CSV table of C-alpha atoms in Angstrom, one decimal:
chain,number,residue,atom,x,y,z
L,27,MET,CA,-73.3,72.4,-87.7
L,28,ALA,CA,-71.8,69.3,-89.1
L,29,ALA,CA,-72.0,65.5,-88.9
L,30,PHE,CA,-69.7,62.7,-90.0
L,31,SER,CA,-70.0,59.7,-91.8
L,32,SER,CA,-67.4,57.4,-93.0
L,33,ARG,CA,-66.4,54.4,-95.3
L,34,SER,CA,-63.0,52.9,-95.2
L,35,CYS,CA,-60.6,56.0,-95.6
L,36,LEU,CA,-63.5,58.3,-96.8
L,37,GLN,CA,-65.3,60.5,-94.7
L,38,TYR,CA,-68.3,62.8,-95.4
L,39,LEU,CA,-69.3,66.1,-93.8
L,40,LEU,CA,-72.9,67.2,-93.8
L,41,HIS,CA,-73.6,71.0,-93.4
L,42,LEU,CA,-76.9,70.9,-91.5
L,43,ALA,CA,-79.4,73.9,-91.0
L,44,GLN,CA,-80.0,75.3,-87.5
L,45,ASP,CA,-83.6,74.5,-87.2
L,46,ASN,CA,-85.8,71.5,-86.5
L,47,LEU,CA,-82.5,70.1,-84.7
L,48,ASP,CA,-84.5,67.1,-83.2
L,49,PHE,CA,-85.8,65.9,-86.7
L,50,ARG,CA,-82.6,64.7,-88.1
L,51,LEU,CA,-82.5,61.0,-88.9
L,52,PRO,CA,-79.5,59.1,-87.4
L,53,VAL,CA,-76.0,59.7,-89.3
L,54,THR,CA,-75.6,56.1,-89.5
L,55,SER,CA,-78.2,55.9,-92.4
L,56,ILE,CA,-75.8,57.6,-94.8
L,57,ARG,CA,-72.4,56.4,-94.0
L,58,TYR,CA,-72.1,53.7,-96.8
L,59,CYS,CA,-71.2,55.5,-100.2
L,60,ARG,CA,-71.0,58.8,-101.8
L,61,PHE,CA,-73.8,57.8,-104.3
L,62,LEU,CA,-76.3,58.0,-101.5
L,63,PHE,CA,-75.4,61.6,-101.0
L,64,GLY,CA,-76.1,62.7,-104.4
L,65,SER,CA,-79.2,60.5,-105.4
L,66,ASP,CA,-81.1,59.4,-102.2
L,67,ILE,CA,-80.2,61.6,-99.2
L,68,MET,CA,-79.5,65.1,-100.6
L,69,ALA,CA,-82.1,64.9,-103.1
L,70,ARG,CA,-84.7,64.9,-100.4
L,71,SER,CA,-83.2,66.4,-97.3
L,72,VAL,CA,-84.6,69.9,-96.2
L,73,CYS,CA,-82.4,69.7,-93.0
L,74,ALA,CA,-79.1,69.5,-94.7
L,75,LYS,CA,-77.6,72.6,-96.6
L,76,SER,CA,-74.9,70.6,-98.3
L,77,ALA,CA,-72.5,67.5,-98.4
L,78,PHE,CA,-68.9,67.3,-98.7
L,79,GLU,CA,-66.4,64.6,-99.2
L,80,LEU,CA,-64.0,65.4,-96.2
L,81,TRP,CA,-60.3,65.5,-97.2
L,82,GLY,CA,-58.9,67.0,-94.0
L,83,HIS,CA,-59.8,68.7,-90.7
L,84,GLY,CA,-58.2,70.0,-87.4
L,85,GLN,CA,-58.5,72.4,-84.6
L,86,THR,CA,-55.8,74.7,-86.2
L,87,HIS,CA,-54.7,75.5,-89.8
L,88,SER,CA,-51.6,73.8,-88.9
L,89,GLU,CA,-53.5,70.5,-88.0
L,90,LEU,CA,-55.7,70.9,-91.2
L,91,ARG,CA,-52.5,71.2,-93.2
L,92,THR,CA,-50.9,67.8,-91.8
L,93,SER,CA,-54.4,66.2,-92.3
L,94,LEU,CA,-54.6,67.3,-95.8
L,95,LEU,CA,-51.0,66.1,-96.7
L,96,ASN,CA,-51.8,62.8,-95.4
L,97,PHE,CA,-55.0,62.3,-97.4
L,98,PRO,CA,-54.6,59.8,-100.2
L,99,SER,CA,-53.4,61.4,-103.2
L,100,GLU,CA,-55.1,59.0,-105.5
L,101,ILE,CA,-58.3,60.2,-104.4
L,102,MET,CA,-57.3,63.8,-104.6
L,103,SER,CA,-55.8,63.6,-108.2
L,104,PRO,CA,-59.0,63.0,-110.5
L,105,PHE,CA,-60.1,66.5,-109.4
L,106,MET,CA,-56.8,68.5,-109.3
L,107,HIS,CA,-55.4,67.6,-112.8
L,108,LYS,CA,-54.5,70.4,-115.3
L,109,ASP,CA,-57.3,70.0,-117.5
L,110,SER,CA,-59.9,70.6,-114.7
L,111,THR,CA,-61.5,73.8,-113.5
L,112,TYR,CA,-62.2,74.6,-109.8
L,113,ARG,CA,-63.3,77.1,-107.2
L,114,ILE,CA,-62.5,77.2,-103.4
L,115,ASN,CA,-65.4,78.7,-101.2
L,116,VAL,CA,-64.8,79.7,-97.6
L,117,TYR,CA,-67.8,79.2,-95.0
L,118,THR,CA,-67.7,80.4,-91.5
L,119,PHE,CA,-70.2,79.7,-88.9
L,120,ASN,CA,-70.9,82.3,-86.2
L,121,LYS,CA,-68.5,84.8,-87.7
L,122,THR,CA,-68.3,87.0,-90.5
L,123,LEU,CA,-64.8,87.1,-92.4
L,124,LEU,CA,-64.0,90.3,-94.6
L,125,PHE,CA,-63.3,89.5,-98.1
L,126,ALA,CA,-59.5,90.1,-97.9
L,127,ASP,CA,-59.3,87.4,-94.9
L,128,ARG,CA,-61.3,85.1,-97.2
L,129,ILE,CA,-58.7,85.5,-99.8
L,130,LYS,CA,-55.9,84.8,-97.3
L,131,ARG,CA,-57.6,81.8,-96.2
L,132,ILE,CA,-57.4,80.6,-99.8
L,133,ASP,CA,-54.0,81.6,-100.5
L,134,ALA,CA,-52.9,79.6,-97.3
L,135,LEU,CA,-54.0,76.4,-99.1
L,136,GLU,CA,-51.1,76.7,-101.7
L,137,TYR,CA,-49.5,73.4,-100.4
L,138,LEU,CA,-52.4,71.6,-102.2
L,139,PRO,CA,-51.3,70.2,-105.7
L,140,PHE,CA,-53.9,72.0,-107.9
L,141,GLU,CA,-52.9,72.0,-111.4
L,142,GLY,CA,-56.2,73.1,-113.0
L,143,THR,CA,-57.7,76.5,-113.7
L,144,VAL,CA,-59.7,78.8,-111.5
L,145,SER,CA,-63.2,79.3,-112.7
L,146,LEU,CA,-65.5,81.2,-110.4
L,147,LYS,CA,-68.6,81.0,-112.5
L,148,ASN,CA,-68.9,77.6,-113.8
L,149,PRO,CA,-66.2,75.0,-112.2
L,150,GLN,CA,-66.1,71.5,-112.7
L,151,HIS,CA,-65.2,70.9,-109.0
L,152,ILE,CA,-65.9,72.9,-105.8
L,153,PHE,CA,-63.8,72.8,-102.7
L,154,CYS,CA,-64.8,74.3,-99.4
L,155,LEU,CA,-62.9,75.5,-96.4
L,156,LEU,CA,-65.3,75.6,-93.3
L,157,GLU,CA,-64.5,77.2,-90.0
L,158,ASP,CA,-66.7,76.7,-87.0
L,159,TYR,CA,-66.7,79.3,-84.3
L,160,GLY,CA,-69.3,77.6,-82.0
L,161,THR,CA,-72.7,78.7,-81.4
L,162,ASP,CA,-72.7,81.6,-79.0
L,163,PRO,CA,-73.1,84.9,-80.9
L,164,ASN,CA,-72.1,86.6,-77.6
L,165,ASN,CA,-68.8,84.8,-77.3
L,166,ILE,CA,-67.2,84.5,-80.6
L,167,PRO,CA,-63.6,83.4,-80.3
L,168,GLU,CA,-60.7,85.0,-82.2
L,169,ASP,CA,-59.6,81.6,-83.8
L,170,PRO,CA,-62.0,78.8,-85.0
L,171,ASN,CA,-62.9,75.9,-82.9
L,172,TYR,CA,-62.5,73.5,-85.7
L,173,ILE,CA,-61.7,73.8,-89.4
L,174,TYR,CA,-62.6,71.5,-92.3
L,175,PHE,CA,-61.7,71.1,-96.1
L,176,GLY,CA,-63.5,68.9,-98.5
L,177,ARG,CA,-65.1,68.5,-102.0
L,178,TRP,CA,-68.6,69.5,-102.6
L,179,ILE,CA,-70.8,66.9,-103.5
L,180,ALA,CA,-74.4,67.9,-103.5
L,181,ASP,CA,-76.8,70.5,-102.0
L,182,GLY,CA,-79.9,69.7,-99.9
L,183,GLN,CA,-83.4,70.6,-100.8
L,184,ARG,CA,-83.7,73.8,-98.7
L,185,ASP,CA,-85.3,75.6,-101.7
L,186,LEU,CA,-88.3,73.5,-101.4
L,187,ILE,CA,-89.3,75.5,-98.1
L,188,ARG,CA,-89.2,78.7,-100.0
L,189,SER,CA,-90.9,77.4,-103.2
L,190,HIS,CA,-93.5,75.7,-101.2
L,191,SER,CA,-94.2,78.3,-98.7
L,192,VAL,CA,-97.7,78.5,-97.5
L,193,LYS,CA,-97.4,82.3,-97.7
L,194,ASN,CA,-97.7,81.8,-101.4
L,195,ARG,CA,-99.9,78.9,-101.6
L,196,HIS,CA,-103.4,79.2,-103.4
L,197,PHE,CA,-105.4,77.6,-100.6
L,198,ILE,CA,-104.4,77.9,-97.0
L,199,GLY,CA,-106.2,77.6,-93.6
L,200,ASN,CA,-105.6,78.3,-89.8
L,201,THR,CA,-103.6,75.2,-89.4
L,202,SER,CA,-101.9,74.7,-92.8
L,203,MET,CA,-98.8,72.8,-91.9
L,204,ASP,CA,-95.3,74.7,-92.4
L,205,ALA,CA,-93.7,73.5,-95.8
L,206,GLY,CA,-90.4,72.5,-94.1
L,207,LEU,CA,-92.3,70.3,-91.7
L,208,SER,CA,-94.4,68.8,-94.4
L,209,PHE,CA,-91.4,67.6,-96.2
L,210,ILE,CA,-90.0,66.2,-93.0
L,211,MET,CA,-93.0,64.1,-92.4
L,212,ALA,CA,-92.8,62.9,-95.8
L,213,ASN,CA,-89.3,61.8,-95.4
L,214,HIS,CA,-90.0,60.1,-92.1
L,215,ALA,CA,-92.8,58.3,-93.8
L,216,ARG,CA,-90.3,57.3,-96.8
L,217,VAL,CA,-92.8,58.5,-99.3
L,218,LYS,CA,-91.7,57.4,-102.8
L,219,GLN,CA,-92.7,57.2,-106.3
L,220,ASP,CA,-96.1,55.6,-107.0
L,221,ASP,CA,-96.9,55.2,-103.3
L,222,LEU,CA,-100.5,55.7,-102.1
L,223,VAL,CA,-100.6,58.0,-99.1
L,224,PHE,CA,-103.6,59.1,-97.0
L,225,ASP,CA,-104.4,61.9,-94.5
L,226,PRO,CA,-107.3,61.3,-92.6
L,227,PHE,CA,-107.4,64.8,-91.0
L,228,VAL,CA,-106.4,66.5,-94.5
L,229,GLY,CA,-107.3,70.1,-93.7
L,230,THR,CA,-106.1,72.2,-96.5
L,231,GLY,CA,-103.8,69.4,-97.7
L,232,SER,CA,-100.2,70.8,-97.0
L,233,LEU,CA,-99.1,67.3,-96.3
L,234,LEU,CA,-100.5,66.0,-99.6
L,235,VAL,CA,-98.7,68.7,-101.4
L,236,ALA,CA,-95.3,67.5,-99.9
L,237,CYS,CA,-95.9,63.8,-100.5
L,238,SER,CA,-97.1,64.4,-104.0
L,239,HIS,CA,-93.7,66.2,-104.8
L,240,PHE,CA,-91.9,62.9,-104.2
L,241,GLY,CA,-94.2,61.1,-106.7
L,242,ALA,CA,-96.8,59.8,-104.6
L,243,TYR,CA,-100.5,59.5,-105.2
L,244,VAL,CA,-102.6,61.3,-102.5
L,245,CYS,CA,-105.9,61.2,-100.7
L,246,GLY,CA,-107.5,62.5,-97.6
L,247,THR,CA,-110.5,63.0,-95.5
L,248,ASP,CA,-111.9,65.6,-93.1
L,249,ILE,CA,-115.0,66.2,-91.0
L,250,ASP,CA,-115.1,69.7,-92.1
L,251,TYR,CA,-117.4,70.3,-94.9
L,252,ASN,CA,-116.4,73.8,-95.7
L,253,THR,CA,-112.6,73.0,-95.6
L,254,ILE,CA,-112.9,70.2,-98.0
L,255,HIS,CA,-115.1,72.1,-100.4
L,256,GLY,CA,-113.1,75.4,-100.1
L,257,LYS,CA,-116.0,77.4,-98.8
L,258,GLY,CA,-116.6,79.7,-95.9
L,259,ARG,CA,-114.4,82.4,-94.4
L,260,SER,CA,-110.9,82.9,-95.6
L,261,SER,CA,-107.8,82.5,-93.6
L,262,ARG,CA,-106.0,85.4,-95.6
L,263,LYS,CA,-105.5,88.8,-94.4
L,264,ASN,CA,-107.9,91.4,-96.1
L,265,GLN,CA,-110.1,88.6,-97.7
L,266,LYS,CA,-113.4,87.9,-96.1
L,267,TRP,CA,-114.6,84.8,-98.1
L,268,ARG,CA,-112.6,82.0,-100.0
L,269,GLY,CA,-112.5,82.3,-103.7
L,270,PRO,CA,-114.4,80.0,-106.3
L,271,ASP,CA,-110.9,77.8,-106.8
L,272,GLU,CA,-109.6,77.5,-103.3
L,273,ASN,CA,-109.3,73.9,-102.9
L,274,ILE,CA,-106.9,71.1,-102.3
L,275,ARG,CA,-106.9,70.1,-105.9
L,276,ALA,CA,-105.8,73.8,-106.8
L,277,ASN,CA,-102.7,73.4,-104.3
L,278,LEU,CA,-101.5,70.4,-106.1
L,279,ARG,CA,-102.1,72.2,-109.5
L,280,GLN,CA,-100.1,75.1,-108.3
L,281,TYR,CA,-97.1,72.8,-107.9
L,282,GLY,CA,-97.6,70.7,-111.1
L,283,ALA,CA,-98.7,67.6,-109.2
L,284,GLN,CA,-102.3,67.5,-110.0
L,285,LYS,CA,-102.1,64.1,-111.8
L,286,MET,CA,-100.9,62.7,-108.1
L,287,TYR,CA,-104.3,64.0,-106.7
L,288,VAL,CA,-106.7,60.9,-106.2
L,289,ASP,CA,-109.4,62.8,-104.3
L,290,VAL,CA,-110.6,64.1,-100.7
L,291,MET,CA,-114.0,63.6,-99.2
L,292,VAL,CA,-115.9,64.5,-96.1
L,293,SER,CA,-115.6,61.9,-93.4
L,294,ASP,CA,-115.5,61.3,-89.9
L,295,ALA,CA,-112.1,59.6,-88.9
L,296,SER,CA,-113.8,57.9,-86.0
L,297,LYS,CA,-116.0,56.1,-88.5
L,298,PRO,CA,-113.8,55.2,-91.4
L,299,ALA,CA,-115.5,54.5,-94.7
L,300,TRP,CA,-112.8,52.3,-96.2
L,301,ARG,CA,-112.9,48.5,-96.8
L,302,ASP,CA,-111.1,46.4,-94.4
L,303,ALA,CA,-107.9,45.8,-96.6
L,304,ALA,CA,-104.2,47.1,-96.6
L,305,LEU,CA,-104.5,50.0,-98.9
L,306,PHE,CA,-101.9,52.7,-98.1
L,307,ASP,CA,-98.2,52.8,-98.2
L,308,ALA,CA,-98.1,55.7,-95.8
L,309,ILE,CA,-100.5,57.6,-93.5
L,310,VAL,CA,-99.2,61.0,-92.8
L,311,THR,CA,-101.5,63.5,-90.7
L,312,ASP,CA,-101.7,66.2,-88.2
L,313,PRO,CA,-104.7,65.6,-85.8
L,314,PRO,CA,-106.6,68.5,-84.4
L,315,TYR,CA,-105.6,69.5,-80.8
L,316,GLY,CA,-108.6,71.5,-79.8
L,317,ILE,CA,-106.7,74.8,-80.0
L,318,ARG,CA,-107.2,76.3,-83.4
L,319,GLU,CA,-109.3,73.6,-84.6
L,320,ALA,CA,-112.0,71.5,-82.8
L,321,THR,CA,-111.8,68.0,-82.1
L,322,ARG,CA,-115.2,66.7,-83.2
L,323,ARG,CA,-116.8,63.6,-84.5
L,324,THR,CA,-120.2,62.8,-85.8
L,325,GLY,CA,-122.8,61.6,-83.2
L,326,SER,CA,-125.0,62.4,-80.4
L,327,HIS,CA,-125.7,61.4,-76.7
L,328,LYS,CA,-129.4,61.5,-77.4
L,329,ASP,CA,-131.3,58.7,-79.2
L,330,ILE,CA,-132.4,60.0,-82.6
L,331,ALA,CA,-135.2,57.9,-84.1
L,332,LYS,CA,-136.0,60.3,-86.8
L,333,PRO,CA,-134.2,59.2,-90.2
L,334,ALA,CA,-131.9,61.6,-91.6
L,335,GLU,CA,-132.9,63.6,-94.6
L,336,GLU,CA,-130.7,64.0,-97.8
L,337,SER,CA,-129.7,67.5,-96.7
L,338,HIS,CA,-129.2,66.5,-93.1
L,339,VAL,CA,-126.1,67.9,-91.4
L,340,PRO,CA,-125.1,65.5,-88.8
L,341,VAL,CA,-124.6,66.4,-85.0
L,342,SER,CA,-121.2,66.2,-83.7
L,343,GLN,CA,-119.7,65.8,-80.4
L,344,ALA,CA,-116.4,65.8,-78.7
L,345,TYR,CA,-113.7,63.6,-79.9
L,346,HIS,CA,-111.2,63.2,-77.3
L,347,LEU,CA,-107.5,63.1,-78.2
L,348,SER,CA,-106.7,59.6,-76.5
L,349,ASP,CA,-109.6,58.5,-78.6
L,350,ILE,CA,-108.2,60.1,-81.8
L,351,PHE,CA,-104.8,58.4,-81.2
L,352,THR,CA,-106.3,55.1,-80.4
L,353,ASP,CA,-108.6,55.2,-83.7
L,354,LEU,CA,-105.6,56.4,-85.7
L,355,LEU,CA,-103.4,53.6,-84.6
L,356,ASN,CA,-106.1,50.9,-85.1
L,357,PHE,CA,-106.9,52.3,-88.5
L,358,SER,CA,-103.2,52.4,-89.5
L,359,ALA,CA,-102.8,48.6,-88.3
L,360,HIS,CA,-105.6,47.6,-90.7
L,361,HIS,CA,-105.1,49.8,-93.6
L,362,LEU,CA,-101.4,50.1,-94.1
L,363,VAL,CA,-99.5,47.7,-96.2
L,364,MET,CA,-96.9,45.7,-94.3
L,365,GLY,CA,-93.7,48.0,-93.8
L,366,GLY,CA,-95.9,51.1,-94.3
L,367,ARG,CA,-95.5,54.1,-92.0
L,368,LEU,CA,-97.7,56.2,-89.9
L,369,VAL,CA,-96.5,59.6,-89.1
L,370,TYR,CA,-98.5,62.0,-86.9
L,371,TRP,CA,-98.2,64.9,-84.4
L,372,LEU,CA,-98.8,64.2,-80.8
L,373,PRO,CA,-99.5,67.5,-78.5
L,374,VAL,CA,-97.9,67.2,-75.2
L,375,TYR,CA,-97.8,69.3,-71.8
L,376,ARG,CA,-94.1,69.5,-71.2
L,377,PRO,CA,-93.9,69.5,-67.5
L,378,GLU,CA,-96.0,66.2,-67.4
L,379,TYR,CA,-94.4,64.6,-70.5
L,380,CYS,CA,-93.0,61.0,-70.3
L,381,GLU,CA,-92.4,58.3,-72.9
L,382,GLU,CA,-95.4,56.4,-71.5
L,383,MET,CA,-97.6,59.0,-72.9
L,384,VAL,CA,-96.9,57.8,-76.5
L,385,PRO,CA,-99.7,55.5,-77.7
L,386,LEU,CA,-98.6,52.1,-78.9
L,387,HIS,CA,-100.1,49.3,-80.9
L,388,PRO,CA,-99.0,45.6,-81.2
L,389,CYS,CA,-99.0,45.9,-84.9
L,390,LEU,CA,-96.8,49.1,-85.2
L,391,GLN,CA,-93.2,49.6,-84.1
L,392,LEU,CA,-92.1,53.0,-82.8
L,393,ILE,CA,-89.5,54.2,-85.3
L,394,SER,CA,-88.8,57.8,-84.0
L,395,ASN,CA,-90.0,60.4,-81.6
L,396,CYS,CA,-89.0,64.0,-82.3
L,397,GLU,CA,-89.8,67.3,-80.3
L,398,GLN,CA,-90.9,70.7,-81.6
L,399,THR,CA,-91.2,73.0,-78.8
L,400,LEU,CA,-94.4,75.3,-79.0
L,401,SER,CA,-93.8,77.2,-75.9
L,402,SER,CA,-92.4,76.9,-72.3
L,403,HIS,CA,-94.9,74.5,-71.3
L,404,THR,CA,-96.2,72.9,-74.4
L,405,SER,CA,-94.7,71.0,-77.4
L,406,ARG,CA,-95.7,68.5,-80.3
L,407,ARG,CA,-93.9,65.2,-80.9
L,408,LEU,CA,-93.5,64.1,-84.4
L,409,ILE,CA,-94.2,60.1,-84.0
L,410,THR,CA,-93.2,57.6,-86.7
L,411,MET,CA,-94.2,54.2,-86.5
L,412,GLU,CA,-93.9,51.3,-88.9
L,413,LYS,CA,-96.3,48.3,-89.6
L,414,ILE,CA,-94.7,45.2,-88.5
L,415,LYS,CA,-97.4,42.5,-88.5
L,416,GLU,CA,-101.1,42.0,-89.5
L,417,PRO,CA,-103.7,42.7,-86.9
L,418,GLU,CA,-105.4,39.8,-84.8
L,419,GLU,CA,-108.7,39.7,-83.4
L,420,PHE,CA,-108.1,41.4,-80.0
L,421,ASP,CA,-105.3,43.9,-81.0
L,422,SER,CA,-107.7,46.6,-81.3
L,423,LEU,CA,-108.4,46.5,-77.6
L,424,ALA,CA,-104.8,46.1,-76.5
L,425,HIS,CA,-104.6,49.6,-75.3
L,426,LEU,CA,-107.1,49.0,-72.5
L,427,SER,CA,-104.7,46.3,-70.9
L,428,ASP,CA,-101.7,48.5,-71.5
L,429,PRO,CA,-100.4,50.1,-68.2
L,430,ARG,CA,-99.5,53.1,-70.3
L,431,PHE,CA,-103.2,53.8,-71.2
L,432,SER,CA,-103.9,55.9,-68.3
L,433,ALA,CA,-100.8,57.9,-69.2
L,434,TYR,CA,-101.8,58.9,-72.7
L,435,GLN,CA,-105.3,59.5,-71.5
L,436,GLY,CA,-103.8,62.6,-70.0
L,437,HIS,CA,-103.9,64.2,-73.8
L,438,ASN,CA,-107.5,64.8,-73.1
L,439,ALA,CA,-106.9,67.7,-70.8
L,440,PHE,CA,-104.2,69.3,-73.3
L,441,ARG,CA,-106.4,72.2,-74.1
L,442,GLU,CA,-107.2,73.2,-70.6
L,443,LYS,CA,-103.4,72.8,-69.8
L,444,TYR,CA,-102.4,74.9,-72.9
L,445,PHE,CA,-104.7,77.7,-72.0
L,446,SER,CA,-104.0,77.6,-68.5
L,447,GLY,CA,-100.2,78.1,-69.1
L,448,LEU,CA,-101.1,81.2,-71.5
L,449,ASN,CA,-103.2,82.6,-68.6
L,450,LYS,CA,-100.2,82.0,-66.0
L,451,LYS,CA,-97.9,83.9,-68.5
L,452,SER,CA,-100.4,86.8,-69.0
L,453,THR,CA,-100.9,87.0,-65.1
L,454,LYS,CA,-97.1,87.1,-64.5
L,455,GLU,CA,-96.5,89.8,-67.3
L,456,ASN,CA,-99.4,91.9,-65.8
L,457,ASN,CA,-97.8,91.7,-62.3
L,458,LYS,CA,-94.4,92.7,-63.7
L,459,SER,CA,-96.2,95.8,-65.3
L,460,ASP,CA,-98.0,96.7,-62.1
L,461,ASN,CA,-94.7,96.4,-60.1
L,462,LYS,CA,-92.9,98.7,-62.7
L,463,GLN,CA,-95.7,101.4,-62.4
L,464,ASN,CA,-95.7,101.2,-58.5
C-alpha cells in the first residue's frame, strides 16, 4: 500500500497502486527532497497514486495523536494559519467506512491546530488520514493495522492508463502493448525530452506512443509489411479489414504527438540497416515470442542464384529466441549512446527459470529484472540494461564463451513449453469434468 522515504525529520508516504507490484523502482531513488515528488517522480509515475508529506503515524489512533503532537510545529504552521483553506480526506484500504464514520475520524483530529477555513471544493491544502486494514478481503480486522496522516503533495499519472488505453486507440494489433506497461517501460528507459528512441520490433507502435508522451522522438522497424503499412485483416471485433488511415503515425496524431514521429520502416532485426554509430538514447521493445506473432527473419536454407526482382517478397525462416536476444544486445551495444538504456521483455518458462537465463553483454549492465506472471507456468520478465562501455572487437562473440549461454538457449523451446502447459491444464480440466459426470 505504502512506501516510506525520509530526509532529516521529514518523511514521505507513497500510495501505490496494487498492480504490477514487481515493477516499482527502489524507494531510495526518491528519498531526497519534496521537489522530486512534484516535478520528477509523480509527474511520470503510473505505479503511484499519490505522494504525501508524512506528519504522523501509529498502530492506533492514540499512537497517531502522540506522533502528530511531536511533529515540528514550524513545518505545520505554514499550512494551518488563519488565512488558509483546507480539506481533510479519509482513505481506507481493504475496508469501506460509512460517511458518518469518516466524519468521526475527522472530528477526532481536533487536537491539531487548524486555524484556517474548511473548503471542500477548492482548498489550498489537502490533508489525508489513511487507514490500512491489510490485504486479505476475507479477514478484515475491526481496527486498522496502521494509520497515517499527512499533507498531500502530488498525484501520480494513473490517468494516462485510461487516456491511452488500447481499447480506444486508432490502430491496434494482436500484440499491442498495454498502456500502463508501455509507460512503465518508458520510465525504466528514462526516456526524456528530445531523446531518440528506437523499437526494432515496433508492431503497432504502442511503445512509441508512450515514449513520445515524454517528449522523445521515436522510430522503429518491423519485418511485417502489413503491420508497418496498416494493411490486411483488422484485430478489432466486427471489422474485417484495416481502414485507410490505420497506422502508427495516426496513433501518435491521436495523442497530439505527431511531431515526435520520425518514421518506421520494414526491416529485419537480424540484419540492421543502420550505420555503425551510437544513434539512440534508448531502445525499448517487445520481441515476438512465437505465440501470437511468429519469430521470423529473412533468409533461406537454399542457395538462391536468381537475382531478386523489384517486387520480390523475401523468403523467411525461423528466428530462434536466443538469436533474437543475442542480436538485440549486440545491436544495442553498438547503437546506444553511452549511458543509454535497453528495455525489453524476456519470456520464460517458470518451472525452469533461473537468473542465468537472462542474456548478458560486456557493454551492458543489468539494471533491473521484473516479472509479470502470465500463467501458472509462464511469465515474462522486463529486463533493463544500461550501456557502460563501447564495444570491442570480440564483444559480439562473448556470449559463446559465457557458461550461461546454454541456459538462455533454453528460450528456444518457450513456444513448445507454453502450449504444453496449456494442454496439461486442458487435460486436467477434462479429467475433472469426466470424474464429476461419473
